[in-house]
Coordinates of C-alpha atoms in Angstrom, one line a residue:
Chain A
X1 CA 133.1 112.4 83.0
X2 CA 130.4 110.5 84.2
X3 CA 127.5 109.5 82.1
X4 CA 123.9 107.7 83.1
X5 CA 121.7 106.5 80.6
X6 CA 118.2 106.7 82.4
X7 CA 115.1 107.7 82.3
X8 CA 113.6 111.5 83.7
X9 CA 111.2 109.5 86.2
X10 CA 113.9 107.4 87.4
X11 CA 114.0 108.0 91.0
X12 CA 117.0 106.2 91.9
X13 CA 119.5 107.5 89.0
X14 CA 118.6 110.9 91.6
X15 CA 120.5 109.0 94.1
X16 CA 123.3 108.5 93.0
X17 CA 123.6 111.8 91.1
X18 CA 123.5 112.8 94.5
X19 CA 126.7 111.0 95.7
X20 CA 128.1 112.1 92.1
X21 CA 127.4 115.7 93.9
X22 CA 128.7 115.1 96.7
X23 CA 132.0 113.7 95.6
X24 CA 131.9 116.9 92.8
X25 CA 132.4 114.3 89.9
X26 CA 131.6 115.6 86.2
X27 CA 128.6 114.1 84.8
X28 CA 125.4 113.8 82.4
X29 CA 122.4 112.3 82.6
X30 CA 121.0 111.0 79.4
X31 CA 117.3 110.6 79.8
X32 CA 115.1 108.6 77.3
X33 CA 114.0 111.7 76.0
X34 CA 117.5 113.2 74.5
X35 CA 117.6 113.0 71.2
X36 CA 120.8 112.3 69.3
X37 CA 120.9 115.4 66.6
X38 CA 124.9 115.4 66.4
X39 CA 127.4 112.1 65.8
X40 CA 131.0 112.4 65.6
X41 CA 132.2 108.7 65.7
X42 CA 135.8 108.3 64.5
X43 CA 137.6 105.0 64.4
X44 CA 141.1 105.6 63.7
X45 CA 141.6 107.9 66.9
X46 CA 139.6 106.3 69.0
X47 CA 137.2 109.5 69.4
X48 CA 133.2 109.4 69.7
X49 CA 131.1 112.6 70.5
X50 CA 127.7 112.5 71.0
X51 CA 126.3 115.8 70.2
X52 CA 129.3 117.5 72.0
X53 CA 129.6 114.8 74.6
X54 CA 133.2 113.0 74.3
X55 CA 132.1 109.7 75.3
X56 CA 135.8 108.4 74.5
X57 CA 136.6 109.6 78.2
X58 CA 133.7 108.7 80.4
X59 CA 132.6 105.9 82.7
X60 CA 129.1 104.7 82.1
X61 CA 125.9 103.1 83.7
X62 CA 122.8 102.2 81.7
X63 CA 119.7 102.1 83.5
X64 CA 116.6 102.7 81.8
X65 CA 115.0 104.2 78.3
X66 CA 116.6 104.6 75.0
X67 CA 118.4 107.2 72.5
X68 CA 116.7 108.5 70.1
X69 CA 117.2 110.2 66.5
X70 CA 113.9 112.4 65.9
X71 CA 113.3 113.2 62.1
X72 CA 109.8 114.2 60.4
X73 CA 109.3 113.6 56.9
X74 CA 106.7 115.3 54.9
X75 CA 105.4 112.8 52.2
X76 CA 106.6 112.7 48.8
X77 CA 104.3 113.8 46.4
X78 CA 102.7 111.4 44.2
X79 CA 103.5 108.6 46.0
X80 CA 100.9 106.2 47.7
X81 CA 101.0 106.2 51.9
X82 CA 102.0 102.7 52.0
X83 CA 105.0 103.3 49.7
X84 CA 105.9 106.5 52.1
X85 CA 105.0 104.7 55.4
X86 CA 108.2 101.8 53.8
X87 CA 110.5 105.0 53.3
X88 CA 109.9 106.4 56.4
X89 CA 110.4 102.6 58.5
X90 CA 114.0 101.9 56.1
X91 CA 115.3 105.0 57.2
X92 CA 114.1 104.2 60.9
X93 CA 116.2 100.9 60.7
X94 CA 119.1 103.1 59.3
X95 CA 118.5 105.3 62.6
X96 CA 118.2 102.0 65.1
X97 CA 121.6 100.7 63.2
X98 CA 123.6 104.1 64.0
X99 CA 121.9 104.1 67.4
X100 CA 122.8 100.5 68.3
X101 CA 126.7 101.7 66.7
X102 CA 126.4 104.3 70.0
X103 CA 124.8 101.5 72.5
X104 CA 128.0 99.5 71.2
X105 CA 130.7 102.3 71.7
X106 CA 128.6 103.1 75.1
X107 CA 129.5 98.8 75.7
X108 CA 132.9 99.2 75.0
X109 CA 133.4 101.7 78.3
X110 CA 134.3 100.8 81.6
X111 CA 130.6 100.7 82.6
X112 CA 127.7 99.3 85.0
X113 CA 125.0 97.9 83.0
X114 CA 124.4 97.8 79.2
X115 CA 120.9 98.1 77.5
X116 CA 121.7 94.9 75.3
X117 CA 121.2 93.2 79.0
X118 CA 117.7 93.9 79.1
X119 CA 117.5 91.5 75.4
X120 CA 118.5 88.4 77.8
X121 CA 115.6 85.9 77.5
X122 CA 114.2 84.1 80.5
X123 CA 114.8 80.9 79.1
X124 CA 118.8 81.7 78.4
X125 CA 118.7 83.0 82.0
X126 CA 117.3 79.7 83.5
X127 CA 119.9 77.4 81.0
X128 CA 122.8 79.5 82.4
X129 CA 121.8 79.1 86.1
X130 CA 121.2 75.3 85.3
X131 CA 124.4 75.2 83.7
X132 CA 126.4 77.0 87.0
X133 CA 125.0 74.6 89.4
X134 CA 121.9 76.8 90.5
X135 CA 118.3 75.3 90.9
X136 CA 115.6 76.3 88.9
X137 CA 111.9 75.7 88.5
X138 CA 111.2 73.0 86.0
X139 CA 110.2 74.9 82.4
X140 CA 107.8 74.7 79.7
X141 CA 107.9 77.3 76.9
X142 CA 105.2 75.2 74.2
X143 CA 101.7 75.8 72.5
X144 CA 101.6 71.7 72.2
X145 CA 98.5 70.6 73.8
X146 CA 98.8 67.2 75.0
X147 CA 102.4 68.4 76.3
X148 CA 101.4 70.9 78.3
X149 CA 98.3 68.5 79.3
X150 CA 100.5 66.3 80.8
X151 CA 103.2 69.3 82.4
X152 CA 100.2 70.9 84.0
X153 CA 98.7 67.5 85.3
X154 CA 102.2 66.6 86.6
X155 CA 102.6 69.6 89.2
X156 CA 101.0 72.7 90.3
X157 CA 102.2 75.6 87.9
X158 CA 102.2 78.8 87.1
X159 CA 102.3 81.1 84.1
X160 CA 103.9 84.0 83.1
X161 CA 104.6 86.3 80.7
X162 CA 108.0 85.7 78.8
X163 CA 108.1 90.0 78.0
X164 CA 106.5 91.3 81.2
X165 CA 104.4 92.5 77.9
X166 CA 101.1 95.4 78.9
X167 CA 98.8 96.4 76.0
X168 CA 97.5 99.5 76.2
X169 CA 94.6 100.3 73.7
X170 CA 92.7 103.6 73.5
X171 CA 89.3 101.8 72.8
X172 CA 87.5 105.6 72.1
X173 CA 87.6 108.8 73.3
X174 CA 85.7 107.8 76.6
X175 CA 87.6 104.7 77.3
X176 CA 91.3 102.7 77.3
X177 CA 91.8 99.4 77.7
X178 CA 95.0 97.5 79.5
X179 CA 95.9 94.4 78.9
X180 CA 98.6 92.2 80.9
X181 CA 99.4 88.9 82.2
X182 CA 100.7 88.9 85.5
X183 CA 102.1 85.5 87.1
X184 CA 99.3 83.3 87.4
X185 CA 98.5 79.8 89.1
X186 CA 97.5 77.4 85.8
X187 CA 95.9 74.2 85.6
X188 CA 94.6 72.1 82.5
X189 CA 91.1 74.1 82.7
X190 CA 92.0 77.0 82.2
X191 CA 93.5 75.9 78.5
X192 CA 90.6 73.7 77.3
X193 CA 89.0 76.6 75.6
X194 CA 92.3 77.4 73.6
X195 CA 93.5 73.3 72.2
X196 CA 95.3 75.8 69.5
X197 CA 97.0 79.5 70.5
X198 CA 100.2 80.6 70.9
X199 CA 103.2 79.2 72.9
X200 CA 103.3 80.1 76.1
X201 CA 106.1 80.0 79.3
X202 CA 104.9 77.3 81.9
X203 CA 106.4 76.9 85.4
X204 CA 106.5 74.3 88.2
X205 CA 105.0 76.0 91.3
X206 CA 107.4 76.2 94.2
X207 CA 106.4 76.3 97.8
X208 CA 108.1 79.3 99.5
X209 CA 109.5 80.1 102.8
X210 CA 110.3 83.4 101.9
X211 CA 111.2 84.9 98.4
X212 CA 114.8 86.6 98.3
X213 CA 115.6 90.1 96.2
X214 CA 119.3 90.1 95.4
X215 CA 120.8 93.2 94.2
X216 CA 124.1 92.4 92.4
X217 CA 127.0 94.9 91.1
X218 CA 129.8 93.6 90.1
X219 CA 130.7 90.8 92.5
X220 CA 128.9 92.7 95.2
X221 CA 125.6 91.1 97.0
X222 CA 122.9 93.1 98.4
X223 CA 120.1 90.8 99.8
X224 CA 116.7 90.8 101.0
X225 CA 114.4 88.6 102.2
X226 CA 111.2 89.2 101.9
X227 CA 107.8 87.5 103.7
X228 CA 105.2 87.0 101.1
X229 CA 103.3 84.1 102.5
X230 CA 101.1 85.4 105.3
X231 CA 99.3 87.3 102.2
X232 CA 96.8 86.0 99.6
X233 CA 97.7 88.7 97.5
X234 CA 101.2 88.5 97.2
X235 CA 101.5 84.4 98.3
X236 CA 102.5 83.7 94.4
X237 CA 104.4 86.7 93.5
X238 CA 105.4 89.6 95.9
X239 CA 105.3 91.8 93.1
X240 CA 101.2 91.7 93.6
X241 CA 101.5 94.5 96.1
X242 CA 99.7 95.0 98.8
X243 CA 100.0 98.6 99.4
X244 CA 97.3 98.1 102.8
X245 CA 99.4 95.5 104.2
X246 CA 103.1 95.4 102.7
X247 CA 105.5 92.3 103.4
X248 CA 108.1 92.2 106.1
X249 CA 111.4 92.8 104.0
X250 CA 114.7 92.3 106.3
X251 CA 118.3 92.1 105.4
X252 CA 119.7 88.6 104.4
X253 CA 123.2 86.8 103.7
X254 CA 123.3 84.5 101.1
X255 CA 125.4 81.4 102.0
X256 CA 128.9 81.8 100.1
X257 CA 128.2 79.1 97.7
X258 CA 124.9 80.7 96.6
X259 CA 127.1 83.7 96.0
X260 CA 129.5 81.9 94.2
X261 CA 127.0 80.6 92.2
X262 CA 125.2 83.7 91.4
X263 CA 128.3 85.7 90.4
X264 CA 129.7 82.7 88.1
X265 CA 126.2 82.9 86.1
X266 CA 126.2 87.0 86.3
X267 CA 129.6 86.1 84.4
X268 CA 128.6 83.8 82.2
X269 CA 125.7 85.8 80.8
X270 CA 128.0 89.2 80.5
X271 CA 126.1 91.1 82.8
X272 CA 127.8 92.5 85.7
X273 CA 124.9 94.5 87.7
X274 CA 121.4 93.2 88.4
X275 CA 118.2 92.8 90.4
X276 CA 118.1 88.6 91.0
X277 CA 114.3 86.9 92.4
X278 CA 115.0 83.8 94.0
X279 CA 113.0 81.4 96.0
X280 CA 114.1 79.8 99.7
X281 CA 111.7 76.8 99.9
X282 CA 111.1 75.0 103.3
X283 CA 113.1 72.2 102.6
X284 CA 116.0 74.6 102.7
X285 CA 116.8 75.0 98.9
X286 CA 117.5 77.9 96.6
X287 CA 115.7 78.1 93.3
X288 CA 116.4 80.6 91.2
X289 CA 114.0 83.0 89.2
X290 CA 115.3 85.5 86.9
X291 CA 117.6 88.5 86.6
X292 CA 116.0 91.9 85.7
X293 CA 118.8 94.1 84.5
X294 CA 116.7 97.5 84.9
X295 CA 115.1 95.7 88.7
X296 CA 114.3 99.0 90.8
X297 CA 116.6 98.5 94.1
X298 CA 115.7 101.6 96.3
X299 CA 113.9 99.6 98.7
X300 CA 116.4 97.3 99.1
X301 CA 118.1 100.1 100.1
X302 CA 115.8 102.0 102.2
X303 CA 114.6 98.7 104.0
X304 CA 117.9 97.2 104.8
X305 CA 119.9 100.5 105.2
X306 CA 122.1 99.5 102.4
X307 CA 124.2 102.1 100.5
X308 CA 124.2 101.1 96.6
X309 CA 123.9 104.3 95.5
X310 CA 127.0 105.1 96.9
X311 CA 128.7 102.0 95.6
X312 CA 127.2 102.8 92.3
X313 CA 129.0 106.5 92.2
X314 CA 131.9 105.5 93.4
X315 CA 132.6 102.6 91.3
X316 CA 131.5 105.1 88.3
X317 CA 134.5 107.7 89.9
X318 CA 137.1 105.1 90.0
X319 CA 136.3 103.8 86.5
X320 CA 136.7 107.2 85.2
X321 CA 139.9 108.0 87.1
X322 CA 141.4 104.5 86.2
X323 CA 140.4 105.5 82.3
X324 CA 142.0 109.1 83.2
X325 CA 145.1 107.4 84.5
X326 CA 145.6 104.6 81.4
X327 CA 145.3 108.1 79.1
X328 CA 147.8 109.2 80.7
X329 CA 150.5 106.6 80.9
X330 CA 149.5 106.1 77.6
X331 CA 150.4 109.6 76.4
X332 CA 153.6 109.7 77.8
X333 CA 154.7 106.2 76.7
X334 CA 154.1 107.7 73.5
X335 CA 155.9 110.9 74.3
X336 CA 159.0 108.6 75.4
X337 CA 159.0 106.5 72.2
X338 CA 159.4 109.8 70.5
Chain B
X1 CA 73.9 97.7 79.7
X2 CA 76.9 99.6 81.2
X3 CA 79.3 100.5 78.6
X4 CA 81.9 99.1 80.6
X5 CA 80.2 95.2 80.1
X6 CA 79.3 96.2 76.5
X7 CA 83.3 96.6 75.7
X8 CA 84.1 93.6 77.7
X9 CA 81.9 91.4 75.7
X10 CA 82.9 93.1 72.8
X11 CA 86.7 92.2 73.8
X12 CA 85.5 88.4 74.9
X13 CA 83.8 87.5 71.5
X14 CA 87.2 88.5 69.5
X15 CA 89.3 86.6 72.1
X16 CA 87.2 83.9 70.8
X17 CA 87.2 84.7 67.4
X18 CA 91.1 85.0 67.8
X19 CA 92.0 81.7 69.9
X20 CA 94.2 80.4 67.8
X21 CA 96.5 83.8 67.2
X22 CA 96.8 84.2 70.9
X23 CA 98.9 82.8 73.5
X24 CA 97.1 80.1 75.0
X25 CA 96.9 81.3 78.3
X26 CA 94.7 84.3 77.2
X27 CA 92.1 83.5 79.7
X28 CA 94.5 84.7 82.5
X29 CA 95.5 87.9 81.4
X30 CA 94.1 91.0 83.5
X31 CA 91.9 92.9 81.5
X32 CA 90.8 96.5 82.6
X33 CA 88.3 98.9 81.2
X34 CA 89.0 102.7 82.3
X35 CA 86.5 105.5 81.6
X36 CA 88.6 108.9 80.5
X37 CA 87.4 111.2 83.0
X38 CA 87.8 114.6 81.0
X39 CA 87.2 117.0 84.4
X40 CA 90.4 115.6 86.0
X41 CA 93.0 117.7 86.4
X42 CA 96.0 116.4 84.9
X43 CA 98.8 115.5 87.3
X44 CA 101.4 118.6 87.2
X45 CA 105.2 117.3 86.2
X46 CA 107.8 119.1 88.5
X47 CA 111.3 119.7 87.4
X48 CA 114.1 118.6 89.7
X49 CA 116.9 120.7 87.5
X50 CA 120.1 120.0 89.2
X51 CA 119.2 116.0 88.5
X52 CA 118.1 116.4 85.2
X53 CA 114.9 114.6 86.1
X54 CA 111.2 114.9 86.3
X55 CA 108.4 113.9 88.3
X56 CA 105.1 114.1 90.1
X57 CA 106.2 113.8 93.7
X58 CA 109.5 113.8 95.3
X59 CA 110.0 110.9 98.0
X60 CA 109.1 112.0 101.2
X61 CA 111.2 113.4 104.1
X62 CA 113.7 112.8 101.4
X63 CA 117.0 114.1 102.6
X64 CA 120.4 113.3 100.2
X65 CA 122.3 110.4 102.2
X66 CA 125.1 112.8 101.3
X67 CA 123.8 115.6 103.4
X68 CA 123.2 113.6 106.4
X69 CA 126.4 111.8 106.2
X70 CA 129.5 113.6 107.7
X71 CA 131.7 111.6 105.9

């Protein structure tokens, strides 16, 4: 069995259902939506159901949303809101800890992606690729005034959200309000009005040649180079899309020691499937970004003809059939001992 | 004055009031105003059953890699 953790919108968990299909493997998609009404988890045999899913026999890939455990309360009577708003969050956290139990179990599968790798902070990210040998932007995460005075008067930066974090508020009836930070070119005058705030992620600006998407799964490298300069719009960050007027994207090959480099610190961090940003500069360096763990890939594979979704649902078959197979040997190993 | 400017000044003046509880870059962030417009017809979510999905559109001239492929 076959099961994908997504999310009903997901486009590309479509794809490879569709390979899944076609190769006439058993499987479930578990959208962000399903609602965990039925545990089973036993430790002695090794046994975990989900509702009546037996997820100690299944491959698994993670790719968007969450499990839920849905419960309505009515309030006790007599007792304040506040005090029944505190019973309802304790036994929320008791829900999140049984849930997390699952996610764990879910972890302990052969499996493509986990949702604990979306809890990766940028600033372990860019430590781990200093720490393999890769280049990376130079870093301030500070609310310190006259330190970020002197980082911004240093170099031309940026600034970004740490949380890719979007507010939405409904302001009435007749109007919302969103609220987001995209990445942004800083310099000290845009702070001088806020000497005291929160801290906030700084980055040396990089001149680009081109920007680089990287698609990796499990030692495997799907790259793309994509031609952001010739546009105002997406000149600091391709993902400021310009639907009018998109980029060039074209396929690319990473030198080997980039890809050495990038699969040592996909190892290091425990994550072994990924969507990486880098930068190629015009002096002929790589500098690397980030690694989004839930990064959308189908253009990657509809620009440069690559076939991950076929990787994906194959790698998911084997998996399963190697699990089937270990069962198996195991069982009759036991059988013989008898 | 437009509503619109009304609830941007009204945001503004508690940015300001609220400096030091928000990140210092606050000035950058993208703030939008949208009106509800109550007439529109809301967007109609299609099933796709065999997938187990939803969604507004499918992608077009989409054909399965699977069905083109003679493998």
């Amino acid at each position: 069995m076959v099961i994908i953790q997504s999310s009903s919108l997901d486009r590309s968990t479509n794809d490879i259902i569709d390979w899944l299909a076609y190769y006439k493997a058993n499987y479930i998609r578990l959208n962000d939506d399903y609602g965990v009404v039925k545990t089973n988890i036993t430790l002695h045999n090794n046994r975990t159901f989900i509702n009546d899913i037996d997820i100690s026999k299944c491959s698994y890939m993670y790719r968007r949303g969450d499990l839920c455990i849905n419960f309505e309360l009515q309030e006790i009577d007599n007792v304040d809101k506040i005090n029944n708003w505190l019973l309802h969050e304790k036994l929320f956290e008791e829900n999140t800890a049984i849930l997390d139990s699952i996610n764990y179990l879910f972890k302990r599968r052969p499996s493509i992606s986990h949702v604990s790798d979306i809890d990766i902070s940028k600033i372990e990210q860019l430590e781990v690729a200093n720490s393999v040998g890769l280049l990376v932007p130079d870093t301030l995460l500070s609310n310190d005034f006259s330190t970020i005075i002197n980082f911004l008067n240093d170099q031309k930066c940026i600034t970004k959200s740490l949380s890719n974090v979007k507010i939405r508020l409904s302001y009435s009836s007749d109007w919302n309000i969103n609220m987001h930070l995209t990445t942004a070119s800083v310099d000290s005058n845009d702070i001088t009005k806020s000497k005291k705030g929160l801290p906030v992620l700084f980055q040396q600006y990089i001149d680009k040649k081109y920007e680089l998407r990287i698609f990796y799964l499990k030692g495997q490298f799907f790259s793309m180079a994509i031609f952001s300069q010739q546009n105002e719009k997406t000149k600091l960050d391709y993902r400021n899309y310009d639907k009018d007027k998109t980029n060039r994207n074209v396929p690319y090959k990473l030198p080997n020691e980039i890809e050495r480099k990038l699969d040592a610190f996909m190892k290091a961090i425990n994550m072994n499937c990924g969507s990486i940003d880098m930068i190629y500069t015009p002096e002929g360096k790589y500098i690397f970004l980030e690694v989004n763990s839930i990064g959308q890939y189908q253009w990657l594979e509809s620009n440069c003809n690559y076939s991950i979704s076929k990787n994906i649902a194959e790698m998911l078959i084997t998996m399963n059939l190697e699990n089937e197979r270990f069962d198996e040997n195991k069982r009759n190993s036991t059988e013989m001992d008898r | 004055m437009k509503d619109s400017t009304k609830i941007k000044e009204t945001l503004q003046k508690w940015i300001d009031e609220n400096r030091e509880n928000l990140p210092l870059n606050i000035d950058l962030w993208n703030i939008d105003i949208h009106e509800n417009i109550p007439n529109e017809a809301p967007q109609k979510m299609l099933s796709f059953g065999s997938y187990n999905a939803k969604g507004v559109t499918t992608a077009s001239f989409h054909k399965p890699h699977s069905r083109i492929v003679k493998l």
